[in-house]
Coordinates of N, CA and C in Angstrom, one line a residue:
M1 N -51.1 171.3 14.2 CA -50.8 170.9 12.8 C -50.7 172.1 12.0
T2 N -49.5 172.6 11.8 CA -49.3 173.8 11.0 C -49.0 173.5 9.6
E3 N -48.2 172.5 9.3 CA -47.9 172.1 8.0 C -48.8 171.0 7.5
E4 N -49.1 171.0 6.2 CA -50.0 170.0 5.7 C -49.2 168.7 5.3
T5 N -49.8 167.6 5.6 CA -49.2 166.3 5.3 C -50.2 165.4 4.7
W6 N -49.9 164.2 4.4 CA -50.9 163.3 3.8 C -51.9 162.9 4.8
W7 N -51.7 163.1 6.1 CA -52.6 162.7 7.1 C -53.3 163.8 7.8
S8 N -53.0 165.1 7.5 CA -53.5 166.2 8.2 C -55.0 166.3 8.2
A9 N -55.6 166.2 7.0 CA -57.1 166.3 7.0 C -57.8 165.3 7.8
S10 N -57.3 164.0 7.8 CA -57.9 163.0 8.6 C -57.7 163.2 10.0
A11 N -56.5 163.6 10.4 CA -56.2 163.9 11.9 C -57.1 165.1 12.3
R12 N -57.2 166.1 11.5 CA -58.0 167.2 11.9 C -59.5 166.8 12.1
W13 N -60.0 166.0 11.1 CA -61.4 165.5 11.3 C -61.6 164.7 12.6
A14 N -60.7 163.8 12.8 CA -60.7 162.9 14.0 C -60.6 163.7 15.3
A15 N -59.7 164.8 15.3 CA -59.6 165.6 16.4 C -60.9 166.4 16.6
D16 N -61.4 167.0 15.6 CA -62.6 167.8 15.7 C -63.8 166.9 16.2
A17 N -63.8 165.7 15.8 CA -64.9 164.7 16.2 C -64.6 164.2 17.6
G18 N -63.5 164.5 18.2 CA -63.2 164.0 19.6 C -62.7 162.6 19.6
I19 N -62.3 162.1 18.5 CA -61.8 160.7 18.5 C -60.4 160.6 18.8
V20 N -59.6 161.5 18.4 CA -58.1 161.5 18.8 C -57.8 162.9 19.5
K21 N -56.8 162.8 20.3 CA -56.4 164.0 21.0 C -54.9 164.3 20.8
G22 N -54.3 163.4 20.1 CA -52.8 163.5 19.9 C -52.0 163.0 21.0
M23 N -50.7 163.3 21.0 CA -49.8 162.9 22.0 C -50.0 163.9 23.2
P24 N -49.3 163.6 24.3 CA -49.5 164.5 25.5 C -49.1 165.9 25.2
D25 N -48.2 166.2 24.2 CA -47.9 167.5 23.9 C -48.8 168.1 22.8
G26 N -49.8 167.4 22.4 CA -50.8 167.9 21.4 C -50.4 167.6 20.0
T27 N -49.2 167.0 19.7 CA -48.8 166.7 18.4 C -49.4 165.4 18.0
F28 N -49.3 165.0 16.7 CA -49.7 163.7 16.2 C -48.5 163.0 15.7
A29 N -48.5 161.7 15.8 CA -47.4 160.8 15.4 C -47.9 159.7 14.6
P30 N -48.3 159.9 13.3 CA -48.9 158.9 12.5 C -47.9 157.7 12.1
D31 N -46.6 158.0 12.3 CA -45.7 156.9 11.9 C -45.2 156.1 13.1
K32 N -45.7 156.5 14.3 CA -45.4 155.8 15.5 C -46.4 154.6 15.7
P33 N -45.9 153.4 16.2 CA -46.8 152.3 16.4 C -47.9 152.7 17.4
I34 N -49.0 152.1 17.3 CA -50.1 152.4 18.3 C -50.2 151.2 19.3
T35 N -50.4 151.6 20.5 CA -50.6 150.6 21.5 C -52.0 150.0 21.5
R36 N -52.2 148.9 22.2 CA -53.6 148.3 22.2 C -54.5 149.2 23.0
E37 N -54.0 149.9 24.0 CA -54.9 150.8 24.8 C -55.2 152.1 24.0
Q38 N -54.3 152.5 23.2 CA -54.6 153.7 22.4 C -55.6 153.4 21.3
M39 N -55.5 152.2 20.7 CA -56.4 151.7 19.7 C -57.8 151.6 20.4
A40 N -57.9 151.0 21.5 CA -59.2 150.8 22.2 C -59.8 152.1 22.6
T41 N -59.0 153.1 23.0 CA -59.6 154.4 23.3 C -60.1 155.1 22.1
M42 N -59.4 155.0 21.0 CA -59.9 155.7 19.8 C -61.1 155.0 19.3
L43 N -61.2 153.7 19.3 CA -62.4 153.0 18.9 C -63.6 153.3 19.8
Y44 N -63.3 153.4 21.1 CA -64.4 153.8 22.0 C -65.0 155.2 21.7
R45 N -64.1 156.1 21.4 CA -64.5 157.5 21.0 C -65.2 157.5 19.7
Y46 N -64.8 156.6 18.8 CA -65.5 156.5 17.5 C -66.8 155.9 17.7
A47 N -67.0 154.9 18.5 CA -68.3 154.3 18.8 C -69.2 155.3 19.4
E48 N -68.7 156.2 20.3 CA -69.5 157.2 20.9 C -69.9 158.2 19.8
Y49 N -69.0 158.5 18.9 CA -69.3 159.5 17.8 C -70.4 158.9 16.9
L50 N -70.4 157.6 16.7 CA -71.5 157.0 15.9 C -72.7 156.7 16.7
G51 N -72.7 156.9 18.0 CA -73.8 156.6 18.8 C -74.0 155.1 19.1
L52 N -72.9 154.3 19.1 CA -72.9 152.9 19.3 C -72.5 152.5 20.7
E53 N -72.0 153.4 21.5 CA -71.3 153.1 22.7 C -72.2 152.4 23.7
D54 N -73.4 152.8 23.9 CA -74.4 152.1 24.8 C -73.9 151.7 26.2
D55 N -73.1 152.5 26.8 CA -72.6 152.3 28.1 C -72.1 150.9 28.4
L56 N -71.5 150.3 27.5 CA -70.9 148.9 27.7 C -69.6 149.1 28.5
S57 N -69.5 148.3 29.5 CA -68.3 148.3 30.3 C -68.0 146.9 30.9
A58 N -66.8 146.4 30.7 CA -66.4 145.1 31.2 C -65.6 145.3 32.5
D59 N -65.7 144.3 33.3 CA -64.8 144.2 34.5 C -63.5 143.5 33.9
L60 N -62.4 144.3 34.0 CA -61.1 143.8 33.5 C -60.3 143.0 34.4
S61 N -60.8 142.8 35.6 CA -60.0 142.1 36.7 C -59.7 140.6 36.4
S62 N -60.4 140.0 35.4 CA -60.0 138.7 35.0 C -58.8 138.6 34.2
F63 N -58.3 139.7 33.8 CA -57.0 139.7 33.0 C -55.9 140.0 34.0
P64 N -54.9 139.2 34.1 CA -53.8 139.4 35.0 C -53.1 140.7 34.9
D65 N -53.1 141.3 33.7 CA -52.4 142.6 33.5 C -53.3 143.8 33.4
S66 N -54.5 143.6 34.0 CA -55.5 144.7 33.9 C -55.0 146.0 34.6
G67 N -54.1 145.8 35.6 CA -53.5 146.9 36.3 C -52.6 147.8 35.5
E68 N -52.2 147.2 34.4 CA -51.3 148.0 33.5 C -52.0 149.0 32.6
V69 N -53.4 148.9 32.5 CA -54.1 149.8 31.7 C -54.0 151.2 32.3
S70 N -53.6 152.2 31.4 CA -53.5 153.5 31.9 C -54.8 154.1 32.3
S71 N -54.8 155.0 33.2 CA -56.1 155.6 33.7 C -56.9 156.3 32.6
W72 N -56.2 156.9 31.6 CA -56.9 157.6 30.5 C -57.5 156.6 29.5
A73 N -57.0 155.4 29.6 CA -57.5 154.4 28.6 C -58.4 153.4 29.2
L74 N -58.7 153.5 30.5 CA -59.5 152.5 31.2 C -60.9 152.3 30.6
E75 N -61.6 153.5 30.4 CA -63.0 153.4 29.8 C -63.0 152.8 28.4
G76 N -62.0 153.2 27.6 CA -61.9 152.6 26.3 C -61.6 151.1 26.3
M77 N -60.7 150.7 27.1 CA -60.4 149.3 27.2 C -61.6 148.5 27.7
E78 N -62.3 149.0 28.7 CA -63.5 148.4 29.3 C -64.6 148.2 28.2
Y79 N -64.8 149.3 27.4 CA -65.7 149.2 26.3 C -65.3 148.2 25.2
A80 N -64.0 148.2 24.9 CA -63.5 147.3 23.8 C -63.7 145.8 24.2
V81 N -63.4 145.5 25.5 CA -63.6 144.1 25.9 C -65.1 143.8 26.0
A82 N -65.9 144.7 26.6 CA -67.4 144.4 26.7 C -68.0 144.2 25.4
S83 N -67.6 145.0 24.4 CA -68.2 144.9 23.0 C -67.6 143.8 22.2
G84 N -66.6 143.1 22.7 CA -66.0 142.0 21.9 C -64.9 142.5 20.9
L85 N -64.6 143.8 20.9 CA -63.6 144.3 20.0 C -62.2 143.7 20.3
I86 N -61.9 143.7 21.6 CA -60.7 143.1 22.1 C -61.0 142.0 23.0
E87 N -60.4 140.8 22.8 CA -60.7 139.6 23.6 C -59.5 139.2 24.4
G88 N -58.4 139.9 24.2 CA -57.2 139.5 24.9 C -56.3 138.7 24.1
S89 N -55.1 138.5 24.5 CA -54.1 137.7 23.8 C -53.4 136.7 24.8
D90 N -53.7 135.5 24.7 CA -53.2 134.5 25.6 C -53.6 134.8 27.1
G91 N -54.9 135.3 27.2 CA -55.4 135.6 28.5 C -55.0 137.0 29.1
N92 N -54.3 137.8 28.3 CA -53.8 139.1 28.8 C -54.3 140.2 27.8
L93 N -54.5 141.4 28.4 CA -54.9 142.6 27.6 C -53.7 143.2 26.8
L94 N -52.5 143.1 27.4 CA -51.3 143.7 26.8 C -51.5 145.2 26.4
P95 N -52.1 146.0 27.3 CA -52.5 147.3 27.0 C -51.4 148.2 26.5
T96 N -50.2 148.1 26.9 CA -49.1 149.0 26.5 C -48.3 148.4 25.4
K97 N -48.6 147.3 25.0 CA -47.9 146.7 23.8 C -48.4 147.2 22.5
D98 N -47.6 147.3 21.5 CA -48.0 147.8 20.2 C -49.0 146.8 19.6
A99 N -50.0 147.3 19.0 CA -51.0 146.5 18.3 C -50.3 146.0 17.0
T100 N -50.4 144.8 16.7 CA -49.9 144.3 15.4 C -50.9 144.6 14.3
R101 N -50.5 144.5 13.1 CA -51.4 144.8 12.0 C -52.5 143.8 12.0
A102 N -52.2 142.6 12.3 CA -53.3 141.5 12.4 C -54.3 141.8 13.5
Q103 N -53.8 142.3 14.6 CA -54.7 142.6 15.7 C -55.6 143.8 15.4
A104 N -55.0 144.8 14.7 CA -55.8 146.0 14.3 C -56.8 145.6 13.3
V105 N -56.5 144.8 12.3 CA -57.5 144.4 11.3 C -58.6 143.6 12.0
T106 N -58.2 142.7 12.9 CA -59.3 141.9 13.6 C -60.2 142.8 14.3
V107 N -59.7 143.8 15.0 CA -60.6 144.7 15.8 C -61.4 145.6 14.9
F108 N -60.9 146.1 13.8 CA -61.7 146.8 12.8 C -62.8 146.0 12.2
L109 N -62.5 144.8 11.9 CA -63.5 143.9 11.3 C -64.6 143.6 12.3
R110 N -64.3 143.5 13.5 CA -65.3 143.3 14.6 C -66.2 144.6 14.7
L111 N -65.6 145.8 14.5 CA -66.3 147.0 14.6 C -67.2 147.3 13.4
L112 N -66.8 146.8 12.2 CA -67.6 147.2 11.0 C -69.1 146.8 11.0
P113 N -69.5 145.6 11.5 CA -70.9 145.4 11.5 C -71.7 146.3 12.3
A114 N -71.2 146.7 13.4 CA -71.9 147.7 14.3 C -71.9 149.1 13.7
A115 N -70.8 149.5 13.0 CA -70.7 150.8 12.4 C -71.6 150.9 11.2
E116 N -71.8 149.7 10.5 CA -72.7 149.7 9.3 C -74.2 149.8 9.7
G117 N -74.4 149.5 11.0 CA -75.8 149.5 11.5 C -76.7 148.6 11.0

């Protein structure tokens, strides 16, 4: 991040806290849609940052598309399901599908009580 943008300070904080790592090339793409597995991974890292993670891990095999979860996102998705942040959509995780605004808001609202302690 060499040039300053409206999101630079937030991305820098989240990167310094280990919550985000950027795209594979190290850049950030704030205008790109976020997938459900990306969201789960960031929320998992944020829960770790807050000390809320508690080694929660769900068995994802009951979801027919569990094999589609990327290896880098597996721990985050297991945490998100175990903690109730993500419950699936019509019985599926849809890990590589973009998270809708409604899904993102639902997940954040589920995280808030835990984050408020």
